[in-house]
mmCIF file of C-alpha atoms in Angstrom:
data_model
loop_
_atom_site.group_PDB
_atom_site.id
_atom_site.type_symbol
_atom_site.label_atom_id
_atom_site.label_comp_id
_atom_site.label_asym_id
_atom_site.label_seq_id
_atom_site.Cartn_x
_atom_site.Cartn_y
_atom_site.Cartn_z
ATOM 1 C CA ALA A 26 118.142 98.659 94.062
ATOM 2 C CA LEU A 27 114.393 98.219 94.657
ATOM 3 C CA THR A 28 113.873 97.027 91.103
ATOM 4 C CA MET A 29 116.714 94.541 91.509
ATOM 5 C CA ILE A 30 115.000 93.102 94.606
ATOM 6 C CA LEU A 31 111.830 92.624 92.567
ATOM 7 C CA TYR A 32 113.804 90.733 89.931
ATOM 8 C CA ILE A 33 115.370 88.484 92.573
ATOM 9 C CA VAL A 34 112.107 87.717 94.385
ATOM 10 C CA MET A 35 109.531 87.733 91.585
ATOM 11 C CA GLY A 36 111.591 86.891 88.524
ATOM 12 C CA SER A 37 111.793 88.876 85.294
ATOM 13 C CA SER A 38 108.440 87.617 83.974
ATOM 14 C CA TYR A 39 106.574 89.418 86.765
ATOM 15 C CA VAL A 40 108.399 92.758 86.562
ATOM 16 C CA PRO A 41 106.510 95.103 84.178
ATOM 17 C CA LYS A 42 108.546 96.472 81.291
ATOM 18 C CA GLU A 43 107.816 100.023 82.494
ATOM 19 C CA ILE A 44 109.596 99.175 85.766
ATOM 20 C CA ARG A 45 112.561 97.554 84.040
ATOM 21 C CA GLU A 46 113.494 101.010 82.731
ATOM 22 C CA TYR A 47 114.617 101.876 86.264
ATOM 23 C CA LEU A 48 117.253 99.118 86.245
ATOM 24 C CA ASP A 49 120.472 100.085 84.502
ATOM 25 C CA GLU A 50 121.921 97.716 81.921
ATOM 26 C CA SER A 51 124.979 96.668 83.958
ATOM 27 C CA THR A 52 122.835 95.650 86.944
ATOM 28 C CA LEU A 53 120.406 93.809 84.672
ATOM 29 C CA ARG A 54 123.278 91.878 83.072
ATOM 30 C CA LEU A 55 124.516 90.970 86.556
ATOM 31 C CA TYR A 56 121.088 89.586 87.467
ATOM 32 C CA LYS A 57 120.825 87.585 84.240
ATOM 33 C CA SER A 58 124.273 86.098 84.700
ATOM 34 C CA SER A 59 123.781 85.144 88.352
ATOM 35 C CA ARG A 60 120.072 84.196 88.156
ATOM 36 C CA SER A 61 119.800 85.030 91.843
ATOM 37 C CA LYS A 62 116.593 83.869 93.517
ATOM 38 C CA SER A 63 114.962 84.518 96.849
ATOM 39 C CA ASP A 64 111.852 83.180 98.578
ATOM 40 C CA ASP A 65 111.484 86.321 100.698
ATOM 41 C CA VAL A 66 108.047 87.212 99.329
ATOM 42 C CA GLN A 67 107.314 89.760 102.060
ATOM 43 C CA GLY A 68 110.652 91.457 101.426
ATOM 44 C CA GLY A 69 109.825 91.668 97.740
ATOM 45 C CA LEU A 70 106.408 93.159 98.459
ATOM 46 C CA TYR A 71 107.981 95.703 100.786
ATOM 47 C CA ALA A 72 110.395 96.717 98.029
ATOM 48 C CA ALA A 73 107.442 96.978 95.630
ATOM 49 C CA SER A 74 105.598 99.239 98.078
ATOM 50 C CA LEU A 75 108.605 101.566 98.367
ATOM 51 C CA LEU A 76 108.960 101.664 94.598
ATOM 52 C CA VAL A 77 105.251 102.490 94.246
ATOM 53 C CA ASP A 78 105.814 105.400 96.652
ATOM 54 C CA ASP A 79 108.607 106.675 94.407
ATOM 55 C CA LEU A 80 106.392 106.374 91.320
ATOM 56 C CA LEU A 81 103.546 108.193 93.059
ATOM 57 C CA SER A 82 105.887 111.054 93.974
ATOM 58 C CA LEU A 83 106.866 111.250 90.291
ATOM 59 C CA LYS A 84 103.154 111.153 89.306
ATOM 60 C CA LYS A 85 103.753 107.998 87.264
ATOM 61 C CA PHE A 86 100.380 106.580 88.278
ATOM 62 C CA ALA A 87 100.010 104.156 85.360
ATOM 63 C CA HIS A 88 103.451 102.632 86.038
ATOM 64 C CA ALA A 89 102.671 102.276 89.734
ATOM 65 C CA SER A 90 99.342 100.593 88.932
ATOM 66 C CA LYS A 91 101.020 98.063 86.667
ATOM 67 C CA LEU A 92 103.537 97.224 89.363
ATOM 68 C CA VAL A 93 100.774 96.551 91.917
ATOM 69 C CA LYS A 94 98.918 94.360 89.429
ATOM 70 C CA ALA A 95 102.166 92.462 88.746
ATOM 71 C CA CYS A 96 102.505 91.820 92.487
ATOM 72 C CA GLU A 97 98.935 90.548 92.544
ATOM 73 C CA ARG A 98 99.631 88.101 89.695
ATOM 74 C CA PHE A 99 102.815 86.962 91.409
ATOM 75 C CA LEU A 100 100.954 86.259 94.662
ATOM 76 C CA ILE A 101 98.308 84.257 92.805
ATOM 77 C CA TYR A 102 101.112 82.190 91.275
ATOM 78 C CA LYS A 103 102.745 81.670 94.686
ATOM 79 C CA ARG A 104 99.433 80.667 96.290
ATOM 80 C CA ASP A 105 98.686 78.167 93.537
ATOM 81 C CA LYS A 106 102.196 76.748 93.793
ATOM 82 C CA PHE A 107 101.944 76.506 97.581
ATOM 83 C CA LEU A 108 98.592 74.699 97.424
ATOM 84 C CA THR A 109 99.986 72.270 94.857
ATOM 85 C CA GLU A 110 103.222 71.491 96.692
ATOM 86 C CA ARG A 111 102.195 71.623 100.352
ATOM 87 C CA ASN A 112 102.061 68.489 102.448
ATOM 88 C CA SER A 113 100.850 67.589 105.911
ATOM 89 C CA ASP A 114 104.286 68.253 107.448
ATOM 90 C CA GLN A 115 104.295 71.935 106.440
ATOM 91 C CA ASP A 116 103.315 74.676 108.855
ATOM 92 C CA THR A 117 100.581 76.474 106.926
ATOM 93 C CA ASP A 118 99.736 78.918 109.721
ATOM 94 C CA ASN A 119 102.828 81.055 109.084
ATOM 95 C CA VAL A 120 102.312 81.358 105.324
ATOM 96 C CA ASP A 121 101.031 84.811 104.355
ATOM 97 C CA LEU A 122 100.444 85.221 100.638
ATOM 98 C CA GLY A 123 97.691 87.824 100.814
ATOM 99 C CA MET A 124 97.900 91.181 99.057
ATOM 100 C CA PRO A 125 99.223 93.783 101.539
ATOM 101 C CA ALA A 126 96.691 96.478 102.425
ATOM 102 C CA ASP A 127 99.141 99.284 101.667
ATOM 103 C CA LEU A 128 99.570 98.131 98.069
ATOM 104 C CA VAL A 129 95.801 97.821 97.627
ATOM 105 C CA ILE A 130 95.248 101.391 98.837
ATOM 106 C CA LYS A 131 98.134 102.820 96.818
ATOM 107 C CA TYR A 132 96.661 101.155 93.735
ATOM 108 C CA ALA A 133 93.336 102.858 94.507
ATOM 109 C CA ILE A 134 95.089 106.222 94.872
ATOM 110 C CA CYS A 135 96.668 105.681 91.446
ATOM 111 C CA GLN A 136 93.264 104.924 89.918
ATOM 112 C CA ILE A 137 91.742 108.042 91.467
ATOM 113 C CA SER A 138 94.547 110.119 89.961
ATOM 114 C CA LEU A 139 93.890 108.396 86.621
ATOM 115 C CA ARG A 140 90.204 109.411 86.966
ATOM 116 C CA ASP A 141 88.932 105.843 87.339
ATOM 117 C CA VAL A 142 87.237 106.256 90.706
ATOM 118 C CA ARG A 143 84.961 103.255 90.143
ATOM 119 C CA GLU A 144 87.962 100.931 89.866
ATOM 120 C CA ALA A 145 89.487 102.578 92.931
ATOM 121 C CA ILE A 146 86.412 102.025 95.091
ATOM 122 C CA GLN A 147 85.989 98.467 93.844
ATOM 123 C CA SER A 148 89.574 97.659 94.810
ATOM 124 C CA LEU A 149 89.007 99.081 98.310
ATOM 125 C CA GLU A 150 85.749 97.226 99.002
ATOM 126 C CA PRO A 151 87.383 94.102 100.541
ATOM 127 C CA LEU A 152 89.277 96.265 103.036
ATOM 128 C CA LEU A 153 86.114 98.110 104.045
ATOM 129 C CA ARG A 154 84.340 94.803 104.687
ATOM 130 C CA ILE A 155 86.966 93.512 107.118
ATOM 131 C CA ARG A 156 85.348 92.821 110.484
ATOM 132 C CA ARG A 157 88.360 93.544 112.633
ATOM 133 C CA PRO A 158 90.110 96.801 113.551
ATOM 134 C CA LEU A 159 92.510 97.981 110.861
ATOM 135 C CA GLU A 160 96.135 98.878 111.475
ATOM 136 C CA LYS A 161 96.807 102.565 112.106
ATOM 137 C CA SER A 162 99.014 102.758 108.994
ATOM 138 C CA THR A 163 96.153 101.306 106.931
ATOM 139 C CA ILE A 164 93.713 103.860 108.320
ATOM 140 C CA LEU A 165 96.083 106.718 107.482
ATOM 141 C CA LEU A 166 96.416 105.458 103.905
ATOM 142 C CA LEU A 167 92.631 105.141 103.597
ATOM 143 C CA PHE A 168 92.328 108.765 104.705
ATOM 144 C CA GLU A 169 94.864 109.631 101.998
ATOM 145 C CA ALA A 170 92.706 107.845 99.421
ATOM 146 C CA GLY A 171 89.753 109.906 100.629
ATOM 147 C CA ARG A 172 91.738 113.129 100.255
ATOM 148 C CA SER A 173 92.631 112.080 96.704
ATOM 149 C CA MET A 174 88.935 111.668 95.879
ATOM 150 C CA ARG A 175 88.235 115.120 97.246
ATOM 151 C CA SER A 176 91.134 116.766 95.397
ATOM 152 C CA GLN A 177 89.945 115.171 92.149
ATOM 153 C CA ASN A 178 86.407 116.505 92.786
ATOM 154 C CA PHE A 179 84.817 113.081 93.274
ATOM 155 C CA HIS A 180 82.640 114.554 96.005
ATOM 156 C CA SER A 181 79.764 112.068 96.154
ATOM 157 C CA GLU A 182 82.222 109.151 96.027
ATOM 158 C CA HIS A 183 84.293 110.831 98.760
ATOM 159 C CA PHE A 184 81.225 111.046 101.001
ATOM 160 C CA ALA A 185 80.078 107.463 100.311
ATOM 161 C CA PHE A 186 83.593 106.123 100.906
ATOM 162 C CA HIS A 187 83.847 107.704 104.349
ATOM 163 C CA LYS A 188 80.381 106.465 105.291
ATOM 164 C CA LYS A 189 81.625 102.938 104.616
ATOM 165 C CA LEU A 190 84.850 103.662 106.476
ATOM 166 C CA SER A 191 82.808 104.768 109.496
ATOM 167 C CA ARG A 192 81.380 101.236 109.737
ATOM 168 C CA VAL A 193 84.679 99.421 110.224
ATOM 169 C CA PRO A 194 85.069 97.903 113.721
ATOM 170 C CA LYS A 195 85.452 100.554 116.389
ATOM 171 C CA HIS A 196 88.803 102.225 116.898
ATOM 172 C CA ASN A 197 89.504 105.039 119.325
ATOM 173 C CA ARG A 198 87.247 108.042 119.761
ATOM 174 C CA LYS A 199 89.509 110.355 117.774
ATOM 175 C CA PHE A 200 89.204 108.114 114.702
ATOM 176 C CA ARG A 201 85.407 108.185 114.998
ATOM 177 C CA ALA A 202 85.395 111.957 115.454
ATOM 178 C CA ASP A 203 87.730 112.427 112.469
ATOM 179 C CA ILE A 204 85.389 110.425 110.225
ATOM 180 C CA CYS A 205 82.365 112.400 111.422
ATOM 181 C CA LEU A 206 84.115 115.711 110.740
ATOM 182 C CA ILE A 207 85.074 114.624 107.230
ATOM 183 C CA LEU A 208 81.471 113.586 106.523
ATOM 184 C CA ALA A 209 80.135 116.825 108.013
ATOM 185 C CA GLU A 210 82.469 119.001 105.957
ATOM 186 C CA ALA A 211 81.652 117.089 102.775
ATOM 187 C CA ALA A 212 77.908 117.403 103.402
ATOM 188 C CA ARG A 213 78.243 121.096 104.185
ATOM 189 C CA SER A 214 80.750 122.246 101.566
ATOM 190 C CA TYR A 215 80.103 120.081 98.516
ATOM 191 C CA LEU A 216 76.787 118.270 98.815
ATOM 192 C CA SER A 217 74.683 121.207 100.115
ATOM 193 C CA GLN A 218 73.187 119.062 102.876
ATOM 194 C CA PRO A 219 73.336 121.238 106.023
ATOM 195 C CA GLU A 220 71.031 118.925 108.019
ATOM 196 C CA THR A 221 73.341 115.985 107.332
ATOM 197 C CA ALA A 222 76.353 118.100 108.290
ATOM 198 C CA HIS A 223 74.641 119.115 111.548
ATOM 199 C CA LYS A 224 74.008 115.450 112.366
ATOM 200 C CA TYR A 225 77.659 114.487 111.869
ATOM 201 C CA TYR A 226 78.974 117.452 113.857
ATOM 202 C CA GLN A 227 76.757 116.365 116.755
ATOM 203 C CA GLU A 228 78.020 112.792 116.406
ATOM 204 C CA ALA A 229 81.625 114.028 116.407
ATOM 205 C CA LEU A 230 80.949 115.772 119.721
ATOM 206 C CA ILE A 231 79.693 112.507 121.189
ATOM 207 C CA HIS A 232 83.035 110.869 120.364
ATOM 208 C CA GLN A 233 85.173 113.869 121.375
ATOM 209 C CA PRO A 234 83.084 116.250 123.512
ATOM 210 C CA GLY A 235 85.800 118.853 124.022
ATOM 211 C CA ARG A 236 87.099 119.188 120.476
ATOM 212 C CA LEU A 237 87.222 122.919 119.708
ATOM 213 C CA GLU A 238 87.349 122.436 115.921
ATOM 214 C CA THR A 239 83.955 120.727 115.980
ATOM 215 C CA PHE A 240 82.339 123.517 118.038
ATOM 216 C CA ILE A 241 83.693 126.183 115.671
ATOM 217 C CA ASN A 242 82.486 124.413 112.524
ATOM 218 C CA LEU A 243 79.089 123.647 114.030
ATOM 219 C CA GLY A 244 78.753 127.276 115.105
ATOM 220 C CA GLU A 245 79.567 128.507 111.595
ATOM 221 C CA LEU A 246 77.025 126.102 110.138
ATOM 222 C CA CYS A 247 74.293 127.302 112.533
ATOM 223 C CA ARG A 248 75.148 130.957 111.808
ATOM 224 C CA THR A 249 74.918 130.356 108.046
ATOM 225 C CA GLN A 250 71.574 128.580 108.391
ATOM 226 C CA TYR A 251 70.238 131.405 110.592
ATOM 227 C CA THR A 252 71.403 134.062 108.106
ATOM 228 C CA GLN A 253 69.784 132.263 105.191
ATOM 229 C CA SER A 254 66.460 131.695 106.969
#
């Protein structure tokens, strides 16, 4: 059903052949005979995002990446078409043809799983440069991208990514404390930088003074340093 929505919104030329495999022949014949069309771009992108989730769960990272790139090409086409056809009577304020943040991050997660962390970080850079608070769902997906870097042993990239994430416009104190704890644990566990870890634990306590987890981890760090000295 999700693939069929992509056909209806984007057209067959923008649906990668790897994705067409998920559409059975009878449904595909129905689409070709009816030539159904829809201008619901956001609906199509939502369907694409759900399908990417399915592909990620199946570990079909290359297929998911191609689908995101197809969406990107489709949006470029729609933007060019809109700019060509628009006139002064059209309401341009309600036209949103930007690439959704969730698809950008899911593409990055695919690239991390495919061991191309440089491409992943490059794709995330525009999001990390945004000068306004990000949506909570976007933040959660960015954390997931960070976890993917860590699980794939991209430790220095994991640390650098969260340093950039810490510079996005201020959210609540828990978000700030979470970032500091991630940086502290990375510095302590993988980068062998106990002084840096100590700094971020202290910063986490500034954002959330009563957080027990931070006190425990800081105490363990101090005990280890004392034992080694």
